[in-house]
Coordinates of C-alpha atoms in Angstrom, one line a residue:
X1 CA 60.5 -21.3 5.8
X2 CA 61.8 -19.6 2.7
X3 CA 64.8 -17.8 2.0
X4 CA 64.7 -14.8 -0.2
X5 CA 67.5 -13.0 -1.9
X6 CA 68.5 -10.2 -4.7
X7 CA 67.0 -8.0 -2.4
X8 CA 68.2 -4.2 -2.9
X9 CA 69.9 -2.6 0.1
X10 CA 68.2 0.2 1.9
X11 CA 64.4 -0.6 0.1
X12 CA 61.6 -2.0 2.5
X13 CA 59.5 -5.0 1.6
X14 CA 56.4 -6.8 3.3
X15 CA 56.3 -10.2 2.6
X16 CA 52.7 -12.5 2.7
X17 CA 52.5 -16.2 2.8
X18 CA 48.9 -18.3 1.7
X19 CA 48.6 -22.2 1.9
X20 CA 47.6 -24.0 -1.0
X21 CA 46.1 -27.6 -0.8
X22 CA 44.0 -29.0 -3.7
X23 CA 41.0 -26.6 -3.8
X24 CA 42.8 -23.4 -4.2
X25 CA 45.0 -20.7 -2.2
X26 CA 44.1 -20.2 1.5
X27 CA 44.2 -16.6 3.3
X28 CA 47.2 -14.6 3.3
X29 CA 49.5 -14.4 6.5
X30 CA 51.6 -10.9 5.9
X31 CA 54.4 -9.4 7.5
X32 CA 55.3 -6.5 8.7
X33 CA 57.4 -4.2 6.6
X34 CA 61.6 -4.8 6.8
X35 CA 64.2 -2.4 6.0
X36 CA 67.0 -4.3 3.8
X37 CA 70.4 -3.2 6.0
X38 CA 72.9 -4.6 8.1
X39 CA 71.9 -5.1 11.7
X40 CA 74.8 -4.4 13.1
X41 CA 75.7 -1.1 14.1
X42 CA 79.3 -0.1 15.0
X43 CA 80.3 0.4 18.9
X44 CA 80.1 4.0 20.2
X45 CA 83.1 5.8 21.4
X46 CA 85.2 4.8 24.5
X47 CA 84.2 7.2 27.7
X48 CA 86.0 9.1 30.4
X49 CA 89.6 9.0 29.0
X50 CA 91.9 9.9 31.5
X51 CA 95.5 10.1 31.5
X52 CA 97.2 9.4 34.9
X53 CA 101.0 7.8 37.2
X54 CA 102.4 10.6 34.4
X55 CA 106.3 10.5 34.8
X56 CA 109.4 12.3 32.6
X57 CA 109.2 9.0 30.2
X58 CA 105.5 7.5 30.6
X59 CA 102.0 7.4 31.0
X60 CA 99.3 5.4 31.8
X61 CA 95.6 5.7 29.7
X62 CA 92.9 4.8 31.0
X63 CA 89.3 4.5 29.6
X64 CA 85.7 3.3 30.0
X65 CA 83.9 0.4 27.5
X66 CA 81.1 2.4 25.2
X67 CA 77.9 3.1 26.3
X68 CA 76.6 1.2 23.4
X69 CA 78.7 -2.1 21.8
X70 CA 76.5 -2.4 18.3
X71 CA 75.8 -6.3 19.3
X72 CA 78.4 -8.0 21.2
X73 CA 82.0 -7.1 22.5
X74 CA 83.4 -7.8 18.9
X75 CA 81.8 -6.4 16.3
X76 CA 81.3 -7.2 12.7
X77 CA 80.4 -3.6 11.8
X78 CA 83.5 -2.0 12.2
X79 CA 85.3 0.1 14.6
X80 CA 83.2 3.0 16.2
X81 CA 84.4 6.4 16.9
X82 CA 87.0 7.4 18.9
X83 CA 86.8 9.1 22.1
X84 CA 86.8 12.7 23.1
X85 CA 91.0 13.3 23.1
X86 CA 92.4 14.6 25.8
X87 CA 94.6 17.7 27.0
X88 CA 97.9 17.8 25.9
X89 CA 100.0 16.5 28.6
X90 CA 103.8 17.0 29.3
X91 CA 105.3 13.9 30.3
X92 CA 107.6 15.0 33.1
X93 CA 107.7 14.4 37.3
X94 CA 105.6 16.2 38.9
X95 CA 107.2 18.7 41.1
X96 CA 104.9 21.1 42.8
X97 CA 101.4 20.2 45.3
X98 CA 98.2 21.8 43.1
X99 CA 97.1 24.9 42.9
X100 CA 93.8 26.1 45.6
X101 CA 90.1 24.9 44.0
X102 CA 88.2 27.2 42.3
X103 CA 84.6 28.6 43.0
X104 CA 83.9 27.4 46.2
X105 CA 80.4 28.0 47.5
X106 CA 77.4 26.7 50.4
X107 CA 74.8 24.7 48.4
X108 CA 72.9 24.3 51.5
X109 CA 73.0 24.0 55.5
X110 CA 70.6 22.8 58.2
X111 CA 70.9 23.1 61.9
X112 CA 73.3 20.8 62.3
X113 CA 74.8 20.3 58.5
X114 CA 76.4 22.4 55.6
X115 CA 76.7 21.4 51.9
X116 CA 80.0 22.4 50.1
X117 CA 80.8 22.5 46.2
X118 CA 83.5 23.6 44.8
X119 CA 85.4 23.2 40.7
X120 CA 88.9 21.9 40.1
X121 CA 92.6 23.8 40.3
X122 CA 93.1 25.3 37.2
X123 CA 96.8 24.3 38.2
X124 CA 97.4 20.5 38.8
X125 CA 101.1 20.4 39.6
X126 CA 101.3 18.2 36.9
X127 CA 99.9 15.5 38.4
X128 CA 96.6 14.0 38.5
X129 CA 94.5 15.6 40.9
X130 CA 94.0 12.8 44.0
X131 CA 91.0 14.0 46.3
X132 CA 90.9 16.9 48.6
X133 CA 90.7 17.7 52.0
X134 CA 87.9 20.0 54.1
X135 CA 89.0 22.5 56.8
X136 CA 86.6 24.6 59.3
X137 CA 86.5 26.3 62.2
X138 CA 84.1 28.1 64.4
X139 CA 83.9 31.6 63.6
X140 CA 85.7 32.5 66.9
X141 CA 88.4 30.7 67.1
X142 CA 92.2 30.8 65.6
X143 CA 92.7 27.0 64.6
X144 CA 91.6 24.9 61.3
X145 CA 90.4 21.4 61.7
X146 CA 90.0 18.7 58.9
X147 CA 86.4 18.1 58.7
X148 CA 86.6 15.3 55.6
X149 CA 87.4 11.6 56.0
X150 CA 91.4 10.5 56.2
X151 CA 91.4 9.3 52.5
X152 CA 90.5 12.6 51.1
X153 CA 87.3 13.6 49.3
X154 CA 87.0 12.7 45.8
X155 CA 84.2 14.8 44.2
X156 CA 83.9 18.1 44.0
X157 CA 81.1 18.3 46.8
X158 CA 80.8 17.3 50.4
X159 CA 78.5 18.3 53.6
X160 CA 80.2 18.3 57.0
X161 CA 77.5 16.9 59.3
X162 CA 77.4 17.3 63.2
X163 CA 77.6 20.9 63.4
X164 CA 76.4 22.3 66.3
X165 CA 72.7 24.1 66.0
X166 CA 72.8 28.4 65.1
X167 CA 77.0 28.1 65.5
X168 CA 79.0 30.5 63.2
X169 CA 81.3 28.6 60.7
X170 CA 84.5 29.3 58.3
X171 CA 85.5 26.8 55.7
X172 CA 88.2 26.2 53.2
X173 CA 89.0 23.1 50.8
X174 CA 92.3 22.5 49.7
X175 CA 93.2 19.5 46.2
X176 CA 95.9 17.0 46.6
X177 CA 98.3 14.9 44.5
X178 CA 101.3 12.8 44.6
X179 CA 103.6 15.7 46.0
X180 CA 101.0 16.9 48.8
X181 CA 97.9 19.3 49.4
X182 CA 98.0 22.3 47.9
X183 CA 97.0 26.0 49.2
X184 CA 93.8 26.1 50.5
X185 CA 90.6 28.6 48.9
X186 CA 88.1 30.0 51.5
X187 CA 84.7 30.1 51.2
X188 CA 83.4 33.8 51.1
X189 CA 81.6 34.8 54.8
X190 CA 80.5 32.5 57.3
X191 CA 77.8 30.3 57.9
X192 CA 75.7 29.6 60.3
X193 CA 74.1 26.1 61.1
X194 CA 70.9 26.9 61.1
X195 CA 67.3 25.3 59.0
X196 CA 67.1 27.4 55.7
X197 CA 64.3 29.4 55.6
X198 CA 61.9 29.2 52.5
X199 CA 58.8 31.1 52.1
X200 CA 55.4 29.0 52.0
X201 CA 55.0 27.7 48.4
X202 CA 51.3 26.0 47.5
X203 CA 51.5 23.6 44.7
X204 CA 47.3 23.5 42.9
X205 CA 46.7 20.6 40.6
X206 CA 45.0 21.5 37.4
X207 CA 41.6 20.1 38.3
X208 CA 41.6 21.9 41.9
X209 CA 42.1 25.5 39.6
X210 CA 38.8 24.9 38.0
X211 CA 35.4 23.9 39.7
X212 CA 35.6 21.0 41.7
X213 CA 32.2 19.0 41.1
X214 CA 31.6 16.4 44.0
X215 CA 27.8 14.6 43.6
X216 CA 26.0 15.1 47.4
X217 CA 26.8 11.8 50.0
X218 CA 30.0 11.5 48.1
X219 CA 33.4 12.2 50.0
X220 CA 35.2 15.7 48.9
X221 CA 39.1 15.3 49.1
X222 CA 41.1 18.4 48.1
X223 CA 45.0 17.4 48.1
X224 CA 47.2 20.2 47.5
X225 CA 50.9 20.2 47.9
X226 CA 52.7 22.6 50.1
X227 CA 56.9 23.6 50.3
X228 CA 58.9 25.7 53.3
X229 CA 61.0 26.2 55.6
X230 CA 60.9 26.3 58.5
X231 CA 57.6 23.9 58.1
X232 CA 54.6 26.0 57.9
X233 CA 51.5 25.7 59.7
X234 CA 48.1 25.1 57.8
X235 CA 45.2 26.2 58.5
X236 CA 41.9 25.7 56.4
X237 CA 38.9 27.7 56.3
X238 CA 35.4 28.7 54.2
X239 CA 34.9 32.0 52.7
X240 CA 31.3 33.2 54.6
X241 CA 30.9 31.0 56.9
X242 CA 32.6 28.1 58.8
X243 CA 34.2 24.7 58.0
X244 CA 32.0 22.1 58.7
X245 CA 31.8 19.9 61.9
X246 CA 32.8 16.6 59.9
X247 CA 36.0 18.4 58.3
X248 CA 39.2 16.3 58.5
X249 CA 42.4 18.0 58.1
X250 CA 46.1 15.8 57.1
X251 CA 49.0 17.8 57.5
X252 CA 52.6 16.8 56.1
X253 CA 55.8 18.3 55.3
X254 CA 54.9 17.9 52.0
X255 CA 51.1 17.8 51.4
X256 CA 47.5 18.8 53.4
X257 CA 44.5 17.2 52.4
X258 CA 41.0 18.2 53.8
X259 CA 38.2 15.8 53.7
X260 CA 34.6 15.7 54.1
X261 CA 32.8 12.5 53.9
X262 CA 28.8 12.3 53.1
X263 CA 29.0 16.3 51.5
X264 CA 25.5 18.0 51.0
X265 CA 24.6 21.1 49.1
X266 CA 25.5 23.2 52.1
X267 CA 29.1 22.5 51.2
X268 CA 29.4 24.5 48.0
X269 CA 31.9 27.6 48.5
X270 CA 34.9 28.9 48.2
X271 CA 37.6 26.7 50.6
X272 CA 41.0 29.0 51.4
X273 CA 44.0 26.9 52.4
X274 CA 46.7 29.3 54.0
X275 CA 50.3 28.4 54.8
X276 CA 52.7 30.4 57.4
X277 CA 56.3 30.1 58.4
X278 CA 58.8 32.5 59.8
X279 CA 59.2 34.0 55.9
X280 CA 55.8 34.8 55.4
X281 CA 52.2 33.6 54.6
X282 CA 50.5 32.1 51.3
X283 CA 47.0 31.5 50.5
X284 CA 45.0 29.6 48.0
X285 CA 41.8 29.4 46.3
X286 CA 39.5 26.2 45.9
X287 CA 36.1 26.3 44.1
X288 CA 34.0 24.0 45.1
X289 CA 30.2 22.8 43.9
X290 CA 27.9 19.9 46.0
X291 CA 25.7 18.3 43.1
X292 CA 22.4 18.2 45.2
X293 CA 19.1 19.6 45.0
X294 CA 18.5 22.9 46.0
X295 CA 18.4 24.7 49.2
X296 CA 15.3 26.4 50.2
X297 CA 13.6 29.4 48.1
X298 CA 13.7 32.7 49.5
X299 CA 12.0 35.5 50.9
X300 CA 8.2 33.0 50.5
X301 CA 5.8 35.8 51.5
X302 CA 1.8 36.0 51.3
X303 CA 1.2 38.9 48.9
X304 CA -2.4 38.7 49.2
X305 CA -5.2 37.3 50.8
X306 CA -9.0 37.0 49.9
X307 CA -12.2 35.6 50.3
X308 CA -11.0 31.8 49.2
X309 CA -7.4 32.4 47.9
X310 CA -3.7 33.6 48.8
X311 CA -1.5 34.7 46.5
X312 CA 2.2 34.0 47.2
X313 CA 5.8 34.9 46.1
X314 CA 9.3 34.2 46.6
X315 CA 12.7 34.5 44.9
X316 CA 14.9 31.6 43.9
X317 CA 16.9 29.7 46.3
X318 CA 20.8 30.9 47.5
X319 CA 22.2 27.3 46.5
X320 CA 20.7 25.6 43.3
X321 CA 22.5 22.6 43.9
X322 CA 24.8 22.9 40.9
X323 CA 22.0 22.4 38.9
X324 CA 19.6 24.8 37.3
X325 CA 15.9 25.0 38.9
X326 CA 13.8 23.8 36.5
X327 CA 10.1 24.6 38.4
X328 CA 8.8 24.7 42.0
X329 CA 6.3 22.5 43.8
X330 CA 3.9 24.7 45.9
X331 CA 1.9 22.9 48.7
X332 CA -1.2 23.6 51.5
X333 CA -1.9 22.4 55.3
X334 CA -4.5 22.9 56.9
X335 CA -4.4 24.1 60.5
X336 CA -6.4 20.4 61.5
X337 CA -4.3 19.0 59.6
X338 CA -0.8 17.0 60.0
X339 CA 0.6 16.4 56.3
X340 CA 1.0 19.1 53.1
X341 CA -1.0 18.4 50.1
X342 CA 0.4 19.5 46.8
X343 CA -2.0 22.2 44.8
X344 CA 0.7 22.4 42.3
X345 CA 4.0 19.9 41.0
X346 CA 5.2 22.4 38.1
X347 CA 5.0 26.0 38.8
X348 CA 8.3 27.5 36.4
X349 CA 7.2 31.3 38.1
X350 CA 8.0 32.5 40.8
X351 CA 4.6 33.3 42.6
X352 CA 1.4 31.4 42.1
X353 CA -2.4 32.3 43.3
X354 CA -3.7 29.4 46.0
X355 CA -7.0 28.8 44.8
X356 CA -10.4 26.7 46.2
X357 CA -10.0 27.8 49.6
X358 CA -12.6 27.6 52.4
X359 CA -13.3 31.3 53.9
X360 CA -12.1 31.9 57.6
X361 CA -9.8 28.8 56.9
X362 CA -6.5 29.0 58.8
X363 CA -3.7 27.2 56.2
X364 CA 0.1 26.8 56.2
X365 CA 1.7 27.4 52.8
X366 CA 5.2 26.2 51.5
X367 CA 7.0 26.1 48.2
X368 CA 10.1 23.8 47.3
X369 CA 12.6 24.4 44.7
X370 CA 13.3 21.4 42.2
X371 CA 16.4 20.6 39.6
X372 CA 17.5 17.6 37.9
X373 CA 18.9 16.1 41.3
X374 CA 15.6 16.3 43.2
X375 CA 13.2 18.6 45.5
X376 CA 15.1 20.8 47.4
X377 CA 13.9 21.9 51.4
X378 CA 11.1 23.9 51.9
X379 CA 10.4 27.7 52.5
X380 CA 7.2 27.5 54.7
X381 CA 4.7 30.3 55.8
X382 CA 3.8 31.4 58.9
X383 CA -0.4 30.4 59.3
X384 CA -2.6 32.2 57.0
X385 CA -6.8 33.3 58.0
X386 CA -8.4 33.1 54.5
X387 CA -10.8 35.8 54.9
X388 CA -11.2 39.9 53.4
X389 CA -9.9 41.6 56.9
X390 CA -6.5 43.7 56.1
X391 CA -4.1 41.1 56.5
X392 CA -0.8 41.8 57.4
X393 CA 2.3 38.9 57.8
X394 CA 3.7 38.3 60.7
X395 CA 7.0 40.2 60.9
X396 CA 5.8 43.0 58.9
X397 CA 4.5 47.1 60.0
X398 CA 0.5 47.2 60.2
X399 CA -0.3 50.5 58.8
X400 CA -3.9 52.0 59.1
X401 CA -4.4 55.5 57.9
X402 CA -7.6 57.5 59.1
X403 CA -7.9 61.1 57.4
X404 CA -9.3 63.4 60.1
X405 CA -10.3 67.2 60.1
X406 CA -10.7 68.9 63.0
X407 CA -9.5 72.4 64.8
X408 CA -8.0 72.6 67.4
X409 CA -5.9 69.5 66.9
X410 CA -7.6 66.7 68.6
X411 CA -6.0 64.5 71.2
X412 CA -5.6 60.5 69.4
X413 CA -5.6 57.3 70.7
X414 CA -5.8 53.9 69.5
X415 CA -7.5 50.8 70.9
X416 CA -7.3 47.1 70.6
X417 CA -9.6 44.9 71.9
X418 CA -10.9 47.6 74.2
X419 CA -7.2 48.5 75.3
X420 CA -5.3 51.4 74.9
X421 CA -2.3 51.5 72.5
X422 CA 0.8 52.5 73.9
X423 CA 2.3 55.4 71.7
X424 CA 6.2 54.7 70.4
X425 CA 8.4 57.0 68.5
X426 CA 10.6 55.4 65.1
X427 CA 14.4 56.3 65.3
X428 CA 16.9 55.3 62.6
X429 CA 18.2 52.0 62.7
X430 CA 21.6 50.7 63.8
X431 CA 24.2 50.5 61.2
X432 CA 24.6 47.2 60.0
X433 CA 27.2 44.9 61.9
X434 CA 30.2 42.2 60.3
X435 CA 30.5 43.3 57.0
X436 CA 32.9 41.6 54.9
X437 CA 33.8 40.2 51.4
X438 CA 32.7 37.0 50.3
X439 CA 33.9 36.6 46.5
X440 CA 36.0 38.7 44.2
X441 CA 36.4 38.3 40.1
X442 CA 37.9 40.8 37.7
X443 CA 35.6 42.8 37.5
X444 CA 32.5 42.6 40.7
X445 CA 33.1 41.9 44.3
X446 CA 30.7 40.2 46.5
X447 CA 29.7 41.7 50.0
X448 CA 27.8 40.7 52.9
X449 CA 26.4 41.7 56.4
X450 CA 24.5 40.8 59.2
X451 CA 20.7 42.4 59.8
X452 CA 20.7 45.5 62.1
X453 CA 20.9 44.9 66.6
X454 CA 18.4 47.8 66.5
X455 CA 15.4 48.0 63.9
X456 CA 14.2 51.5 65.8
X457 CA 11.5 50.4 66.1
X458 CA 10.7 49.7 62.7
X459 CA 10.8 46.9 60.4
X460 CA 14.3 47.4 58.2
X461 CA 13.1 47.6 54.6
X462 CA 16.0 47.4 52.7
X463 CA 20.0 48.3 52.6
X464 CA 21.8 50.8 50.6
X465 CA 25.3 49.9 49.3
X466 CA 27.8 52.5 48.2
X467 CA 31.8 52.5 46.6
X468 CA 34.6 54.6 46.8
X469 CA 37.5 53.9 44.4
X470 CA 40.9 54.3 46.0
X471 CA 42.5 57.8 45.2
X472 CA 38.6 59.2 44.7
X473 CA 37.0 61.4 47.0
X474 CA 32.6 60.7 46.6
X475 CA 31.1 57.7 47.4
X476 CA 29.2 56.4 44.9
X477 CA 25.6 54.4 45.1
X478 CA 26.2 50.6 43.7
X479 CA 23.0 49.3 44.4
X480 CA 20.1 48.7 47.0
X481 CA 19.0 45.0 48.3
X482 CA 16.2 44.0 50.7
X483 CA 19.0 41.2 51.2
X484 CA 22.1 41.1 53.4
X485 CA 24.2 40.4 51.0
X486 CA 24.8 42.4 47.3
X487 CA 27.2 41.6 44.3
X488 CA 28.5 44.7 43.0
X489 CA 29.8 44.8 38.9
X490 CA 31.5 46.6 36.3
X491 CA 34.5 47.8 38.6
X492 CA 37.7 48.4 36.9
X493 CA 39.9 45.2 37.2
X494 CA 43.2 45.9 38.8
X495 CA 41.4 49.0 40.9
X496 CA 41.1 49.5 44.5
X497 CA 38.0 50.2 46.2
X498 CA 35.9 50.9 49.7
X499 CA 32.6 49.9 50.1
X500 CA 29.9 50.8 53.1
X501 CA 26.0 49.9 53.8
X502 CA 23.1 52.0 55.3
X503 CA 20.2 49.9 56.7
X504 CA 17.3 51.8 56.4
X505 CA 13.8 51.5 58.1
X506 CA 10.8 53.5 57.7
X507 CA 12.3 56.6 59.8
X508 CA 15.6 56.5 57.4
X509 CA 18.8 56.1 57.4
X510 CA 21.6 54.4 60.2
X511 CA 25.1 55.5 60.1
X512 CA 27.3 53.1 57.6
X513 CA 29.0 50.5 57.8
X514 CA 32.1 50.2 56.3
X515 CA 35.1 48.1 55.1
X516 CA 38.2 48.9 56.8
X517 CA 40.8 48.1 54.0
X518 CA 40.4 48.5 49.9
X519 CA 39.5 45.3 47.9
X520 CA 41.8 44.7 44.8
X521 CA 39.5 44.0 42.0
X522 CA 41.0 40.8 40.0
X523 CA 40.4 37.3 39.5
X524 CA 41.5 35.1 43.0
X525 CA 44.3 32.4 42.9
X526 CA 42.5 29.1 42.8
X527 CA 39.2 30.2 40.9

C-alpha cells in the first residue's frame, strides 16, 4: 500500500501499480478514475415539522430525522439544511371545536362498501387537528349514525364497509380537537351501494398488434388483458370461419388467453376477442400466421386432352403457409395403379402439358404447392381418358353445336347410347346465400359467399360484385370472380359503403345478394 498526497481538490486521477523484481517492470494493475473530495456529504433537512399541545405560553415541536444523514448520525460535514418552516402559530388556548372539512367526495363504492376522501378545516380552532369522525344514514331515514372506529379517523380517507347491497346512502364527516368535533360537511347526493360499472377495456401487447408468427405443431397462446365492471363475459371467435375443435379458452377478471396446441396452416386468420358487460361491448383484432407448407392449389382443371397428353392448370393456393411458393410438383396415376409418380419436381408456372402418355389410358392427375417449409396437400383430378374424343370435365356443361337448314322447322331430338334425351329449360340462378365481410384495411374490404342452392340448371360461371358508397345513389361494378370470395380496392378510407353479388350462369343473371349494413373503410384494431 501507498499513500499519496498534494493531491488538488476537485481533479480526478487514475492510479497504476507494476511489480518490479530483478529482470525488469511487470504488467500494470490500474485503477479506476477518483474524484479528489470529501466523502462526506451533509445530512438533509429534518421532515414533517409539526407544531402541536399549543397553549397561551408554550408549544411543543415536533420533527422527523432526514431522509438522508450524509454517513452517520453525527456528521463531519456540517449541518444540513433546515426544514420546511411552519405556519405562524399564535400561542394561546384553544377555545373553539374546528371548523367542517373541506371537499368531501366518493372515491369509490361496491355493493356492500363506499370510499370517502375529504381535505382538512381551513379553520383549526387553534388547536391541532385530532382525527375525525364519519356519520351516515340510509337515505330514508331521519337519524345520523357514526360509521368510523371510537378513536376517530386520522387520515383524510376512509371506506365504511358492510353496507347493505343497492341501499341509498347520506354521509357527512366532521374534524375534532382538544375542545370537541366540529360542524359536520355533507357529501353532495347520495349513494348507492352498488358494483361500479366500467365499460369493457382490452389491453393488446405490442407483439399481438403486429403479426403473430407461430411455426406449424407449435402451441399458439394469445394473452390479452381485459378491465370492467361488472365483469364481462368473453367470447372468442375467427373471422370466416370457426374456432377450431382443440381451442382452449382461460378466462379471469383480469386476463383471457386462448390456446391451441399442435397449430397447422389451417390456423392462419384473423382471431376477434370481444368483451361485454352491462356498459357496453369491445372488440379486438389479432393477426395471426401458421408457418407451414401450403394448403392445396386451386381451381386444378384439365384444359386439354389429346392423343398422348393433357394439358393442365390451376391457380395458387388460398394459404401459402407464411411462406412464399417457390414451384409446384405435378404428378400421374394410372387407373391400374395405387401410387402417384412424379412427371415433374419444379414447375414455377402455373399449368404444365402431361406428356408420354399411352392413348385410351385412363390417368389421375394432381399438383402440390411447395415453399421453404415443405410440400403442401394436393389438388387432384377427377380420372382422365387420354384419347381425341371432345372431352369435357366432370362438373362442367357439354356443348355440341350442329348447324342445320331446313323449312319448316324440324322437330329435334338427341340420343345417347340409343336413348332419348330428355329436353330441360335453363333459368337464372339463385342469388348467392351468407355473404359477409372477412377483412377490412384502409383502403379495400374483403367479401365472401357461399355457391348458389339453385344453378338453374346450369353450371354457375362466375359472380358479379358491385358497391354503393353511402350517401350515393348507382351501384357501381368492382369486379367479377369465378371465386366465392373477391377483395375489393382503392375505396376511400374513412367512407361508407354497400356491397351485393349476382351469380350468374349461362341463362344470366340471379337477383343480388346484399350486405345489410355499410362497412367503414379503415384499418381494424389489432391489425
Amino acid at each position: 500500500m501507498f499513500k499519496v498526497t498534494k493531491l488538488l481538490k476537485g481533479n480526478e486521477y487514475i492510479f497504476r501499480v507494476m511489480a518490479v523484481n530483478k529482470y525488469g517492470e511487470g504488467e500494470p494493475l490500474e485503477s479506476a478514475p477518483v474524484v479528489m473530495k470529501n466523502p462526506f456529504v451533509p445530512p438533509g433537512s429534518p421532515q414533517e415539522l409539526e407544531i402541536t399541545n399549543i397553549t397561551r405560553d408554550s408549544m411543543t415541536v415536533c420533527w422527523n430525522r432526514p431522509d438522508t444523514t450524509g454517513v452517520s448520525a453525527e456528521n463531519a460535514a456540517g449541518t444540513g439544511k433546515p426544514s420546511a418552516p411552519s405556519q405562524y402559530i399564535k400561542a394561546c388556548d384553544a377555545t373553539y371545536p374546528p371548523g367542517p372539512p373541506s371537499n368531501p367526495k366518493v372515491t369509490n363504492h361496491s355493493s356492500n362498501t363506499v370510499s370517502l376522501t375529504w381535505s382538512r378545516p381551513i379553520y383549526d380552532g387553534g388547536a391541532p387537528i385530532t382525527g375525525y369522525v364519519i356519520e351516515m344514514k340510509e337515505a330514508g331515514d331521519d337519524e345520523w349514525i357514526i360509521c368510523s372506529p371510537p378513536t376517530g379517523v386520522q387520515s383524510t380517507n376512509y371506506t365504511v364497509k358492510k353496507l347493505k347491497e343497492n341501499a341509498e346512502y347520506n354521509f357527512r364527516v366532521c374534524a375534532a380537537n382538544c375542545e370537541g368535533v366540529g360542524e359536520p360537511v355533507d357529501l353532495p347526493g347520495s349513494v348507492i351501494a352498488a358494483e361500479k360499472l366500467e365499460a369493457p377495456e382490452i389491453e393488446l401487447d405490442a407483439d399481438l398488434r403486429k403479426m403473430v408468427n407461430v411455426r406449424a405443431t407449435a402451441t399458439l397462446r394469445l394473452f390479452v388483458t381485459i378491465r370492467g365492471k361488472p365483469e364481462p363475459e368473453v367470447k372468442w371467435s375467427k373471422v370466416g370461419s370457426t374456432l377450431n375443435e382443440r381451442a382452449q379458452i382461460d378466462v379471469t377478471s383480469s386476463y383471457t388467453m386462448l390456446v391451441i396446441e399442435n397449430v397447422d396452416r389451417f390456423d392462419t386468420g384473423k382471431y376477434v376477442v370481444t368483451l361485454e358487460n352491462l356498459s357496453g361491448s369491445k372488440s379486438a383484432f389479432i393477426n395471426v400466421r401458421v408457418l407451414d407448407s401450403p394448403s392445396a392449389p386451386t381451381n386444378l382443371e384439365v384444359k386439354d386432352v389429346k392423343r398422348n397428353s393433357v394439358s393442365l392448370s390451376w391457380e395458387p393456393p388460398l394459404i401459402d403457409g407464411g411462406a412464399k411458393i417457390s414451384h409446384y410438383i405435378v404428378e400421374k396415376r394410372e387407373q391400374k395403379r395405387m401410387a402417384f409418380t412424379s412427371v415433374c419436381t419444379n414447375c414455377v408456372r402455373n399449368s404444365y402439358i402431361v406428356s408420354d402418355l399411352q392413348e385410351g389410358g385412363r390417368y389421375y392427375f394432381r399438383v402440390l404447392a411447395v415453399n421453404e417449409l415443405g410440400v403442401g396437400l394436393p389438388a387432384s383430378t377427377d380420372q382422365v381418358k387420354v384419347s381425341e374424343a371432345p372431352f369435357v370435365k366432370a362438373g362442367d356443361d357439354l356443348k355440341i353445336d350442329v348447324p342445320f337448314k331446313a323449312r319448316p322447322q324440324p322437330e329435334v331430338s338427341w340420343k345417347k347410347d340409343g336413348h332419348v334425351l330428355k329436353q330441360t329449360t335453363r333459368v337464372n340462378p339463385s342469388p348467392p346465400p351468407k355473404l359477409g365481410v372477412t377483412d377490412v384495411t384502409k383502403e379495400s374490404v374483403s367479401i365472401a359467399w357461399e355457391k348458389p342452392e339453385q344453378d338453374g340448371g346450369s353450371r354457375v360461371t362466375g359472380y358479379i360484385v358491385e358497391a354503393l358508397e353511402k350517401g350515393q345513389e348507382k351501384w357501381v361494378k368492382c369486379g367479377a370472380t369465378k371465386f366465392t370470395h373477391l377483395t375489393v380496392s382503392g375505396l376511400r378510407e374513412n367512407a361508407e359503403y354497400f356491397f351485393r353479388v349476382r351469380a350468374e350462369n349461362h341463362a344470366g343473371l340471379s337477383d343480388v345478394k346484399e350486405t345489410i349494413i355499410p362497412v367503414i373503410v379503415k384499418d381494424q384494431l389489432g391489425k
